[in-house]
Short mmCIF file of C-alpha atoms in Angstrom, two decimals:
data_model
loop_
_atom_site.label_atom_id
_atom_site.label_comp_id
_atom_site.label_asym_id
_atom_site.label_seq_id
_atom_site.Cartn_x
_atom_site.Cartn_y
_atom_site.Cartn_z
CA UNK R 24 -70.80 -48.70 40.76
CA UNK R 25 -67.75 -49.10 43.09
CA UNK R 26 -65.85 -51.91 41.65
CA UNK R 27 -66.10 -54.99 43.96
CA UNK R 28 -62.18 -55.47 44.81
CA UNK R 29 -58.98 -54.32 44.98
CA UNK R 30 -57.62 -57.12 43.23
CA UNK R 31 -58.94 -56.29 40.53
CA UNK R 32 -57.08 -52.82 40.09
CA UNK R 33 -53.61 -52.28 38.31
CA UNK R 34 -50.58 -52.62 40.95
CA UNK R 35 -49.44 -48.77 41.33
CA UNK R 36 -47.11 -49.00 43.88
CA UNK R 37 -43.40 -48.82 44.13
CA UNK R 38 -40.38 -50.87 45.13
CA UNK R 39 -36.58 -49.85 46.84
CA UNK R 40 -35.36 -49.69 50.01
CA UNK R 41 -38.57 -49.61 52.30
CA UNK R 42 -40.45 -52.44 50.59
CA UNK R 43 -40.14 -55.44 51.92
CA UNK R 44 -41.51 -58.99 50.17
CA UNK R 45 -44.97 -58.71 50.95
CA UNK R 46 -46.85 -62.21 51.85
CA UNK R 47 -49.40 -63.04 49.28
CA UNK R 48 -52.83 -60.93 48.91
CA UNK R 49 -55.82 -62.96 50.62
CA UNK R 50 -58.77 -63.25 48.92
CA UNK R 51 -60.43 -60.18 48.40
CA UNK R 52 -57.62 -57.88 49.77
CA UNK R 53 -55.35 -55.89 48.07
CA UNK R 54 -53.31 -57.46 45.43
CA UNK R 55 -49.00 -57.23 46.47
CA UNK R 56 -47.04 -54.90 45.33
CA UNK R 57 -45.13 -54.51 42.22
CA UNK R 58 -41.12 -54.82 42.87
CA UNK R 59 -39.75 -52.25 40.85
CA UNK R 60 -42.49 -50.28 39.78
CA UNK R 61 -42.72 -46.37 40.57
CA UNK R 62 -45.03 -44.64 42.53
CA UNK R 63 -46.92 -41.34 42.08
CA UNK R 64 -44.40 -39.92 44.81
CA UNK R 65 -41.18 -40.18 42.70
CA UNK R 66 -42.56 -40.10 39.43
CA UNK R 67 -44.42 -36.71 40.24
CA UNK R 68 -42.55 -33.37 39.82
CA UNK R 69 -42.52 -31.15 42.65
CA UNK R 70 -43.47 -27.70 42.45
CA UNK R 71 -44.98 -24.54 44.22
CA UNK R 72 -41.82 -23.06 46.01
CA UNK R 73 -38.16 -22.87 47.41
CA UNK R 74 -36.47 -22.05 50.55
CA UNK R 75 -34.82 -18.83 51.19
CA UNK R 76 -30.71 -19.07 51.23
CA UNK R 77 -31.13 -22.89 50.40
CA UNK R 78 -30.87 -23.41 46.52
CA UNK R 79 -29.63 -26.14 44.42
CA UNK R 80 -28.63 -29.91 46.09
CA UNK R 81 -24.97 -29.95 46.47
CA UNK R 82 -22.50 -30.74 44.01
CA UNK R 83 -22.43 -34.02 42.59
CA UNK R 84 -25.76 -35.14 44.35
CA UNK R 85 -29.11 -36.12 42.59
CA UNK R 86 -31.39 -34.98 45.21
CA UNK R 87 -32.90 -38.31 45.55
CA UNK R 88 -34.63 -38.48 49.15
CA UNK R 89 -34.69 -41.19 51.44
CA UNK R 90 -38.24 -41.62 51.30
CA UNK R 91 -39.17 -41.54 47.85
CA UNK R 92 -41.51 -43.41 46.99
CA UNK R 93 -42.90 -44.06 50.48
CA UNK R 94 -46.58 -43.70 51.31
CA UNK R 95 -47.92 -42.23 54.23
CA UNK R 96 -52.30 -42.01 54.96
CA UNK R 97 -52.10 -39.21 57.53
CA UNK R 98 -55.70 -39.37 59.46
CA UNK R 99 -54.15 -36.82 62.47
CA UNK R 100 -55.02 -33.93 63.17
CA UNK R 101 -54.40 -30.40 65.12
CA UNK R 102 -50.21 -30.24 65.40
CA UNK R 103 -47.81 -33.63 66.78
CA UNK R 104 -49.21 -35.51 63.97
CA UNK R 105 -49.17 -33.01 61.16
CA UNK R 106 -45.99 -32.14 62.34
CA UNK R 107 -44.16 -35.26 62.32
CA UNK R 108 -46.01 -36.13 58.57
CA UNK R 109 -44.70 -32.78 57.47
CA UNK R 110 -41.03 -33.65 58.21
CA UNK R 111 -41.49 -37.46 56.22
CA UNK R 112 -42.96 -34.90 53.59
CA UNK R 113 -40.13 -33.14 53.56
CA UNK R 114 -37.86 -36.04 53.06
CA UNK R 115 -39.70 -37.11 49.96
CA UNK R 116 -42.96 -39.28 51.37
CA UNK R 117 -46.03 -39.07 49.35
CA UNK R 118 -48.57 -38.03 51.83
CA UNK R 119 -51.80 -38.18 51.66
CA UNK R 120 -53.86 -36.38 54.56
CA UNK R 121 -57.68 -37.69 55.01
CA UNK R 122 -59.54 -34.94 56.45
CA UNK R 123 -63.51 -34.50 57.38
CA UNK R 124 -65.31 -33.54 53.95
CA UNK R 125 -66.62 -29.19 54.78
CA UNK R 126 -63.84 -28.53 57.69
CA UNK R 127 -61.41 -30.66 57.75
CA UNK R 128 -58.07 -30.40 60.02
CA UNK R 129 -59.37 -28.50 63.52
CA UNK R 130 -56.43 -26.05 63.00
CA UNK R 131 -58.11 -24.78 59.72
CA UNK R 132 -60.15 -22.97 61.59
CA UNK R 133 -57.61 -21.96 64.20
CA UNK R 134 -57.51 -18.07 63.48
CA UNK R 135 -56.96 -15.27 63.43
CA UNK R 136 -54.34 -14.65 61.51
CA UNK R 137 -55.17 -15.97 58.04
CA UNK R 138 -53.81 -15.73 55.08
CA UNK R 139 -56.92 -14.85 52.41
CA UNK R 140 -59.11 -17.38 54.36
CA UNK R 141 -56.79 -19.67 55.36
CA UNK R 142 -55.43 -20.32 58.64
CA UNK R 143 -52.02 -18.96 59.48
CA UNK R 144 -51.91 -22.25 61.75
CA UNK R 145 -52.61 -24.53 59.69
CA UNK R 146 -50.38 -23.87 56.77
CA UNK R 147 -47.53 -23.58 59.23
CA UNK R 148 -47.36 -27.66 59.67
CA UNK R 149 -48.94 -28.91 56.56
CA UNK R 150 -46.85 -28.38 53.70
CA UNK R 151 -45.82 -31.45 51.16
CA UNK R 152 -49.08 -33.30 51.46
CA UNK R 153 -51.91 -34.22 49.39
CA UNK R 154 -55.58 -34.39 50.61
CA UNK R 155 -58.80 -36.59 50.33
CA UNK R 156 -61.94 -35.57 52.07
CA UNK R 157 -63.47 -38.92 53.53
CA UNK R 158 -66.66 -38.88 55.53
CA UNK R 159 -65.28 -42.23 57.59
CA UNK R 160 -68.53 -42.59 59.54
CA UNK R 161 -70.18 -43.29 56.21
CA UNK R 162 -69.07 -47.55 55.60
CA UNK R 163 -68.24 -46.56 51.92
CA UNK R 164 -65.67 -43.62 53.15
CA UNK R 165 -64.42 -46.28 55.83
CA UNK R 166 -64.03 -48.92 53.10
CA UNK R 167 -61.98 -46.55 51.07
CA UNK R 168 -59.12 -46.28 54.28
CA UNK R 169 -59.11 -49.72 54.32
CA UNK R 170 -58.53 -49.60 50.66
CA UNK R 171 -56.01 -46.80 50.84
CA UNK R 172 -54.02 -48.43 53.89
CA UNK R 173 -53.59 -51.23 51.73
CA UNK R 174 -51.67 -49.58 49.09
CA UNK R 175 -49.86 -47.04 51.63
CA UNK R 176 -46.65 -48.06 53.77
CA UNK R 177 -47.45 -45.85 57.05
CA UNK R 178 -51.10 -45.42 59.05
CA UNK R 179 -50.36 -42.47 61.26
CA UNK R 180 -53.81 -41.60 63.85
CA UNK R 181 -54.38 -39.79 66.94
CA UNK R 182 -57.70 -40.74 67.76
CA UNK R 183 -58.93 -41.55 71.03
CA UNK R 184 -57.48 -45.16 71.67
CA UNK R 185 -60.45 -47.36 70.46
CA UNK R 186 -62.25 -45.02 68.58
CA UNK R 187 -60.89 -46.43 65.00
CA UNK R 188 -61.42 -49.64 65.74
CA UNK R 189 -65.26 -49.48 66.11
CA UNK R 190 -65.11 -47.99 62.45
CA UNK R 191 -62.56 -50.82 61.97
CA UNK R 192 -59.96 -49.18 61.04
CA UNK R 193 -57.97 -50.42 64.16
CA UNK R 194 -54.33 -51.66 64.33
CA UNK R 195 -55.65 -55.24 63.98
CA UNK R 196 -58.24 -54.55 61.70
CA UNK R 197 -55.84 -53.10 59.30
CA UNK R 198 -52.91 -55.39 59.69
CA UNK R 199 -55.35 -58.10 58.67
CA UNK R 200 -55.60 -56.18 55.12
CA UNK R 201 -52.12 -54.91 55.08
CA UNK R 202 -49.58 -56.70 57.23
CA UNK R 203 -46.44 -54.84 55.86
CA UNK R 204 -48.29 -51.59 57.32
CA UNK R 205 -46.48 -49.09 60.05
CA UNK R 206 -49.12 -48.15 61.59
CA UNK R 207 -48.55 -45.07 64.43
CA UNK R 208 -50.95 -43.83 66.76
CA UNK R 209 -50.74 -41.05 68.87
CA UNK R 210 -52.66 -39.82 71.57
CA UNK R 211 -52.75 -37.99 75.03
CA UNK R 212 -51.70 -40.66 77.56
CA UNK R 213 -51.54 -44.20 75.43
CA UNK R 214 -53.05 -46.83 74.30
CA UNK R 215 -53.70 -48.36 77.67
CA UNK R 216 -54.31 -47.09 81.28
CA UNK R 217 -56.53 -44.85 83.77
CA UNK R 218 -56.26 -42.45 81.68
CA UNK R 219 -56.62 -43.77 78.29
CA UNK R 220 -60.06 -42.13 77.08
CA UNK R 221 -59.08 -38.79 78.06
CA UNK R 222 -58.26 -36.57 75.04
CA UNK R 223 -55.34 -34.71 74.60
CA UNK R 224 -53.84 -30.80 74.10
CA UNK R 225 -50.52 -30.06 74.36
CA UNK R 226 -51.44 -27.57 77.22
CA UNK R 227 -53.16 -30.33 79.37
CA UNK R 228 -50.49 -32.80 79.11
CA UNK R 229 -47.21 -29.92 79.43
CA UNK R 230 -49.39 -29.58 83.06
CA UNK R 231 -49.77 -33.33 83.54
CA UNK R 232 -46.53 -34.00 82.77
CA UNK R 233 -44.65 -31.63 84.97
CA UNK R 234 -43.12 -28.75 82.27
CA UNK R 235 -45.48 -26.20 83.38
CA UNK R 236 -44.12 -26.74 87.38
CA UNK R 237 -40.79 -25.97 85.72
CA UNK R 238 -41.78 -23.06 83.51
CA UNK R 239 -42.47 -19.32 84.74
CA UNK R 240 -40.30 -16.79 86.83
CA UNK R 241 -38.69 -18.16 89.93
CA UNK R 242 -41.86 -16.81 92.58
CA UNK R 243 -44.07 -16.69 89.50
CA UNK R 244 -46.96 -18.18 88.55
CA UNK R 245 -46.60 -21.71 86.26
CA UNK R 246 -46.12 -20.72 82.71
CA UNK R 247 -47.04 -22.27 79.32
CA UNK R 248 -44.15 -22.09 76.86
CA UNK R 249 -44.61 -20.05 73.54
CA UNK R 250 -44.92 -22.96 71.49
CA UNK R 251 -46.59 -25.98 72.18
CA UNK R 252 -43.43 -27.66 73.21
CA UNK R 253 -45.02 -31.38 73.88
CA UNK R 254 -46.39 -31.11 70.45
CA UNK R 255 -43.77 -30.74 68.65
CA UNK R 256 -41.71 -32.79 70.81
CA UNK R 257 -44.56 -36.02 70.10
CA UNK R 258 -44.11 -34.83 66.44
CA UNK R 259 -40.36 -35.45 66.62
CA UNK R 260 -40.57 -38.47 68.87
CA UNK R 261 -43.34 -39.65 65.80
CA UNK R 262 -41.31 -39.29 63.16
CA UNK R 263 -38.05 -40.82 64.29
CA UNK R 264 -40.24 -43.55 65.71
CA UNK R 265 -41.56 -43.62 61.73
CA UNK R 266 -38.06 -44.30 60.26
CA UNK R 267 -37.36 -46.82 63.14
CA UNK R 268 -40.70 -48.99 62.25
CA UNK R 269 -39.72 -48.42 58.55
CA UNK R 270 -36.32 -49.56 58.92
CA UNK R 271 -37.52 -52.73 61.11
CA UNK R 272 -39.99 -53.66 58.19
CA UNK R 273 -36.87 -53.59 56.18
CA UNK R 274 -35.34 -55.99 58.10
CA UNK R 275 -38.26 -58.22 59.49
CA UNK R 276 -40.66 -58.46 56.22
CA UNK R 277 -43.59 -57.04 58.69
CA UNK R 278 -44.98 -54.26 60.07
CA UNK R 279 -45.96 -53.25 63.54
CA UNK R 280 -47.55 -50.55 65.90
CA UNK R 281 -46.27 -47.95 67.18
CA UNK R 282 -47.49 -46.28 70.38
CA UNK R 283 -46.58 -42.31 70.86
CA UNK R 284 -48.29 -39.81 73.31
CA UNK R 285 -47.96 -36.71 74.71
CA UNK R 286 -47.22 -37.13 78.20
CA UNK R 287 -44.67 -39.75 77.78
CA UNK R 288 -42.93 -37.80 75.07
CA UNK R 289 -42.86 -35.02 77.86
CA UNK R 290 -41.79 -36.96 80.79
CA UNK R 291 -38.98 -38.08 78.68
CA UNK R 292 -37.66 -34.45 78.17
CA UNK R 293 -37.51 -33.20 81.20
CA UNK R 294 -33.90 -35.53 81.18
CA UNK R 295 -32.01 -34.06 84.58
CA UNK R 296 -35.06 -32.29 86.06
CA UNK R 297 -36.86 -35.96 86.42
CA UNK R 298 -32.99 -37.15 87.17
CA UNK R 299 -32.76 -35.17 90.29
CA UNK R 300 -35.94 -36.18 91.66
CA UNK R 301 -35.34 -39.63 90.82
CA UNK R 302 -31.92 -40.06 92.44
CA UNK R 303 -31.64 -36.87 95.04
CA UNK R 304 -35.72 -36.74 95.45
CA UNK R 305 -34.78 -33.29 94.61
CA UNK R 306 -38.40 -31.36 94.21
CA UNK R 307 -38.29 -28.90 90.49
CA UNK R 308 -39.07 -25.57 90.92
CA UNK R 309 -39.16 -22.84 88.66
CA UNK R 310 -35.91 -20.86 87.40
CA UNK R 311 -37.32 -17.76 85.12
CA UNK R 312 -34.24 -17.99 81.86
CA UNK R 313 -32.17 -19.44 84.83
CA UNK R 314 -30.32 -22.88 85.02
CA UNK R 315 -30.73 -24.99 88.47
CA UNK R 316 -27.41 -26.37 88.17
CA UNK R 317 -25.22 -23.74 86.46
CA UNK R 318 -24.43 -19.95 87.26
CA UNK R 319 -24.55 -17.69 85.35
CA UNK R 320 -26.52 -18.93 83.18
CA UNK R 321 -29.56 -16.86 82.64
CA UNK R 322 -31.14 -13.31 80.26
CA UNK R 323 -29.54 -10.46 82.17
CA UNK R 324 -31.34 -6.79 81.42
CA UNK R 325 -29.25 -4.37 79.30
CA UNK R 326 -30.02 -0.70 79.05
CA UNK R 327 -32.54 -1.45 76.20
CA UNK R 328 -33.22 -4.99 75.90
CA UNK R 329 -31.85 -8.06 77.43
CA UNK R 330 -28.82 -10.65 76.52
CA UNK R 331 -28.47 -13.91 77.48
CA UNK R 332 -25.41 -15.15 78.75
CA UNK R 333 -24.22 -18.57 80.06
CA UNK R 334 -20.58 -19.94 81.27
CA UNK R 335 -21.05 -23.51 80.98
CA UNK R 336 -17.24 -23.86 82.56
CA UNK R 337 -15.07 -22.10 85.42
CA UNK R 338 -12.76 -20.93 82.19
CA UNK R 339 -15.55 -19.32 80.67
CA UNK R 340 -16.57 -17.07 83.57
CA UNK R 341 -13.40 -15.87 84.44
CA UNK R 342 -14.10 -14.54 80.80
CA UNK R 343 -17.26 -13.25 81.30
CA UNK R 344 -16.15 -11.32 84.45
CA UNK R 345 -12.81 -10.43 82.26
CA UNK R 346 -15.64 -8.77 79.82
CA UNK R 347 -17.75 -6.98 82.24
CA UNK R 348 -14.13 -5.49 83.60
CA UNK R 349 -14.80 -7.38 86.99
CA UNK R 350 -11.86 -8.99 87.33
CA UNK R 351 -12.31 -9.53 91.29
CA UNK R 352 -15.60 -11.40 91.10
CA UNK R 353 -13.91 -13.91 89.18
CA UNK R 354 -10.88 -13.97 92.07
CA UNK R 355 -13.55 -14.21 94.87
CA UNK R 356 -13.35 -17.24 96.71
CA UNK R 357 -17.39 -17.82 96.36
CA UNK R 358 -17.51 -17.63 93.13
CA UNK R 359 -14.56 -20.13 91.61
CA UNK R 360 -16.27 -23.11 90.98
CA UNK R 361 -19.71 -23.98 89.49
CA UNK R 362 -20.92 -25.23 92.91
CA UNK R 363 -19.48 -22.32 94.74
CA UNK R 364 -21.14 -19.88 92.38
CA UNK R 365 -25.06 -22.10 92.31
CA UNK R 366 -24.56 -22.04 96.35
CA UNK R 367 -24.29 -18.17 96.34
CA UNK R 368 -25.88 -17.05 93.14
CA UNK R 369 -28.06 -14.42 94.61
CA UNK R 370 -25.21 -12.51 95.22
CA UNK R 371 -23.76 -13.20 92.56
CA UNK R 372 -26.49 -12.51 90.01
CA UNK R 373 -26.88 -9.07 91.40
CA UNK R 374 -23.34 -8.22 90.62
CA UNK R 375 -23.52 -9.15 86.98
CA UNK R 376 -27.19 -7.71 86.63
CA UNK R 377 -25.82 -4.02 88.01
CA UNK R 378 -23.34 -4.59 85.69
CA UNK R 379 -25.17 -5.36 82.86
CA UNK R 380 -27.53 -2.88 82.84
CA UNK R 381 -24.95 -0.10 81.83
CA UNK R 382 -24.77 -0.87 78.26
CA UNK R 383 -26.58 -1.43 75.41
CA UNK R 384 -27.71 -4.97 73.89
CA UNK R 385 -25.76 -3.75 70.75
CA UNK R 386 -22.41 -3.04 73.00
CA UNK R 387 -22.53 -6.06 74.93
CA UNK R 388 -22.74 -8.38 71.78
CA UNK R 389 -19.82 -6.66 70.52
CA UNK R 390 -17.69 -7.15 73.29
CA UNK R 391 -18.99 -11.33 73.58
CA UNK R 392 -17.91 -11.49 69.80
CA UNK R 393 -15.09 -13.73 69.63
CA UNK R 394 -14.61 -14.49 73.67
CA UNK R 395 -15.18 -18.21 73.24
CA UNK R 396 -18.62 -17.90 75.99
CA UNK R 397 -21.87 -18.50 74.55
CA UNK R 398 -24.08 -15.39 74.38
CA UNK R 399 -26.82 -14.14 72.71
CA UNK R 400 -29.84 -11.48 72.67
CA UNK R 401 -33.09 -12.46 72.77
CA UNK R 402 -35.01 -11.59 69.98
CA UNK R 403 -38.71 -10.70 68.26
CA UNK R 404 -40.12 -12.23 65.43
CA UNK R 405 -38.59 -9.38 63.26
CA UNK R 406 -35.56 -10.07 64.75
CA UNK R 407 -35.12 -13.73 64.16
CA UNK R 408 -36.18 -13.81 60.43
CA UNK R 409 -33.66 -10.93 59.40
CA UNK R 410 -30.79 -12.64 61.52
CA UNK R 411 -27.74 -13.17 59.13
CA UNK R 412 -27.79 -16.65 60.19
CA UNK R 413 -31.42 -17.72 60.41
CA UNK R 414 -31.38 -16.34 56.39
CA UNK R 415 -28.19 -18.37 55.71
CA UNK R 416 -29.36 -21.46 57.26
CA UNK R 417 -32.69 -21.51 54.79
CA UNK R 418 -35.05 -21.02 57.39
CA UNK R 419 -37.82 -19.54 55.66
CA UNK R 420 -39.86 -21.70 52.87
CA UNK R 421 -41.95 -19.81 50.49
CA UNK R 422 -44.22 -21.50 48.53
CA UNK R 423 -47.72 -20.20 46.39
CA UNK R 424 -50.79 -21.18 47.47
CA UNK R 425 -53.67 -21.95 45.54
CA UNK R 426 -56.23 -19.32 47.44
CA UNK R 427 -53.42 -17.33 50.15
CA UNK R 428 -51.06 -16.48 47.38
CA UNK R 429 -47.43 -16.12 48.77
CA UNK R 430 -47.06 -17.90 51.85
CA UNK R 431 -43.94 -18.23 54.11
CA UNK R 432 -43.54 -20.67 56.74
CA UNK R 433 -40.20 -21.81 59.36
CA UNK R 434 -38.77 -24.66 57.08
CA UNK R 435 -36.79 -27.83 58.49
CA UNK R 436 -33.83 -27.30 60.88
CA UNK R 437 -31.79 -30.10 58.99
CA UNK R 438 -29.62 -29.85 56.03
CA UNK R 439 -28.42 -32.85 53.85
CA UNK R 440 -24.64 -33.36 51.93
CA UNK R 441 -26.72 -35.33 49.32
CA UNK R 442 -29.92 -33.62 48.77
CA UNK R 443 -32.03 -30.77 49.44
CA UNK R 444 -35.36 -30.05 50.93
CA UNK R 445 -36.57 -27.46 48.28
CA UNK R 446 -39.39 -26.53 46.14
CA UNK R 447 -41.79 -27.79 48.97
CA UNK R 448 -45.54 -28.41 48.29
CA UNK R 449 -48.30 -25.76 49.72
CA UNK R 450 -50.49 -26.81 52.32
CA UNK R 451 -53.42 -28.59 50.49
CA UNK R 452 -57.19 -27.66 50.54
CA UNK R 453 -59.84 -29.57 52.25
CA UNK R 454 -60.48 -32.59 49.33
CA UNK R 455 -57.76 -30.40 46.63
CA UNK R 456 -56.46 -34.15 46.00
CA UNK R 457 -59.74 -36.43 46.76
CA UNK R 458 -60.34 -37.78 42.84
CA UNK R 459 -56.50 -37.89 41.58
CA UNK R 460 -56.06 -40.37 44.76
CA UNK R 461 -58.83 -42.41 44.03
CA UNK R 462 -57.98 -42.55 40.02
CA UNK R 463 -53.87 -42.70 41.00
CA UNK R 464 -53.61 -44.56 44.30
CA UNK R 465 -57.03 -47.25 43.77
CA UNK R 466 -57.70 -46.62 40.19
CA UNK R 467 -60.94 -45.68 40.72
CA UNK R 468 -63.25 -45.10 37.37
CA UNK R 469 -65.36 -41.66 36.97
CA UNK R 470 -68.33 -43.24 37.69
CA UNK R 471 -67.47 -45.16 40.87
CA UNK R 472 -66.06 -41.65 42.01
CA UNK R 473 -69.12 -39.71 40.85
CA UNK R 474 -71.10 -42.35 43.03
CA UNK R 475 -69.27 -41.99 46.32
CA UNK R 476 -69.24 -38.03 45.57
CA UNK R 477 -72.59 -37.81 45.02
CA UNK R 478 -73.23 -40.13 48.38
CA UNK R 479 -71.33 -37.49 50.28
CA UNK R 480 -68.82 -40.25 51.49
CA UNK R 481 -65.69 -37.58 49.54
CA UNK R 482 -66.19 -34.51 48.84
CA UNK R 483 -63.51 -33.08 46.10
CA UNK R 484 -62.44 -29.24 46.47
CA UNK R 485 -62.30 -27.20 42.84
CA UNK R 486 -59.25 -24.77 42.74
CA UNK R 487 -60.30 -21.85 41.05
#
């Protein structure tokens, strides 16, 4: 049988920095937490992998992380969540990912490519994570979130806004169990609103929001960027927003909600296109790899490729005309200041482009090198991962999965003086983790996890 209460179960949770005094376990909830005791996320070795060009922490540094220790029940999905759980991974966060017992995360699915059978997608956003397989429409599998937010620091969603709570598993539902919890929700358009119940893709709100007006050639059609940009954008808003609420519990004893979506994230970022418009009622149009406010600044077409090139200062394109031997362009009396050159860049433009398309990629970046003017060609796939600088900066994390083998995926665009982000985690499968988090985490007993898997409410996966 399922034991009756969480009181009842040993106190497995750990103490530093991000715990705060808890207030005293109500009846029937979960008991507090034990100061000083270690939790399965530092006491656990980590394993599986390494980044390329990144190897031991620095000298003198212990490579203890700032979030050691810290417990995160992920219940998103697709990629801003995922993402922004994958970079508190990263930093040392025990989390634990509750996915839909058979399928799982949507992206799993998301394919081709795959590696063996699993999706290319999904192991690009989901390393350094552990996961349960919870049906949460069964009231057993809902009882065990309840149970699992109790014992975790951070609730991170993005469900339709009212959808958890009628499983309650809502903000207030949980907060009555665990009031020291940061719980994050993110979801298309917020948590309030006309359009609250709508759901949410990155390509929808990048529309909604404005980026796609923005994005394309200049008498083009409106363009989706290569990545999902307002994704990974939520993601990064997410996590800071994380370490913010985590910092406040520090300071405050409690916890709190935090409310992240996609098209706020994206309104946000546009910065000086929404600036313009705000204060000049200046309407955005598209630019192609141009800059509205600053010429040149744009990918000019070489004689086998293209480079891009931008003089962010009247110094700088005296230099760039001193490089493309054009030394009266940069004398002409339309072209010697930033405004002068925006007001006649058509002209302008064609100059350089003629110019430009005389020599090689290869010759051009030779004759940039050292010039002081930012430059740079744009480059394939192939390109960017055998870039003497994308290797040296660690970019690449390899890791070995339990079904795909070697896997390689982009690794996190921050270093640390004091530690490293190494020897990352794969990408779980659907349930890998289910019965070590119910015996580590609630101290579950093999029959009261034989019960709920023989229910259906978890489902654990078997690595052969």
């Amino acid at each position: 049988m399922l034991r009756a209460g969480l009181g009842r179960r040993s106190c497995l949770c750990g103490g530093g920095l991000w715990r705060s005094p808890r207030p005293a376990a109500a009846s029937g909830s979960a008991s507090p937490r034990c100061p000083g005791a270690l939790s399965g996320a530092s006491a656990s070795p980590r394993n599986g992998g390494g980044a390329r060009g990144e190897g031991a922490p620095p000298a003198g540094a212990s490579n203890v992380k700032p979030l050691d220790a810290v417990k995160i029940l992920d219940l998103t999905r697709v990629l801003a969540g995922p993402f922004a759980t994958m970079i508190l991974g990263d930093l040392g966060a025990e989390v634990i990912k509750v996915e839909r017992p058979g399928a799982g995360d949507d992206t799993r699915a998301w394919g081709p490519p795959f590696a063996g059978t699993e999706s290319v997608y999904f192991l690009s956003v989901n390393r350094n994570k552990k996961s349960i397989a919870i049906n949460m429409k069964d009231s057993k599998g809902a009882k065990l979130i309840r149970e699992l937010a109790a014992v975790s620091d951070v609730f991170v969603e993005n469900y339709i806004p009212g959808k958890l709570a009628e499983m309650g598993l809502g903000y207030e539902d949980i907060k009555k169990i665990a009031p020291h919890i940061v719980y994050c929700s993110i979801t298309g358009y917020g948590q309030t609103g006309p359009m609250v119940q709508r759901g949410g893709y990155d390509s929808i709100a990048a529309a909604v929001s404005g980026l796609m007006h923005i994005t394309g050639h200049e008498d083009g059609e409106p363009v989706r960027p290569g990545v999902a940009m307002t994704d990974l954008a939520t993601g990064l808003y997410t996590y800071g927003a994380i370490m913010a609420g985590l910092l406040q519990r520090h300071k405050t004893g409690k916890g709190l909600h935090i409310d992240c979506n996609l098209l706020s994230s994206q309104v946000a970022c546009l910065t000086h296109v929404a600036a313009n418009y705000l204060n000049c009622k200046i309407e955005a149009k598209r630019w192609g790899t141009a800059h509205g406010s600053i010429v040149p600044y744009q990918a000019f077409k070489t004689k086998d490729g293209y480079i891009v090139v931008g003089a962010g200062n009247d110094q700088q394109f005296v230099t760039v005309c001193k490089i493309l031997n054009l030394p009266e362009v940069s004398k002409d009396s339309r072209y010697r200041t930033n405004t002068l050159r925006v007001q006649n860049r058509k002209e302008l433009i064609d100059i350089l482009s003629t110019r430009f398309s005389e020599k090689a990629t290869i010759e051009w970046l030779q004759l940039f090198e050292g010039s002081g003017v930012p430059y740079g060609p744009i480059n394939n796939m192939q390109q960017v991962f055998s870039d003497p600088q994308v290797l040296h900066n660690g970019l690449v994390m390899e890791m070995n999965h339990p079904t795909a083998g070697k896997i390689a995926v982009p690794g996190p665009g921050v270093r640390y003086s004091e530690f490293a982000v190494s020897h990352p985690k794969p990408p779980p499968l659907v349930g890998q983790h289910t019965v070590e988090i119910l015996k580590g985490m609630l101290g579950y007993e093999d029959d009261a996890i034989e019960e709920l898997l023989h229910t259906g409410a978890v489902a654990q996966h078997e690595v052969r």
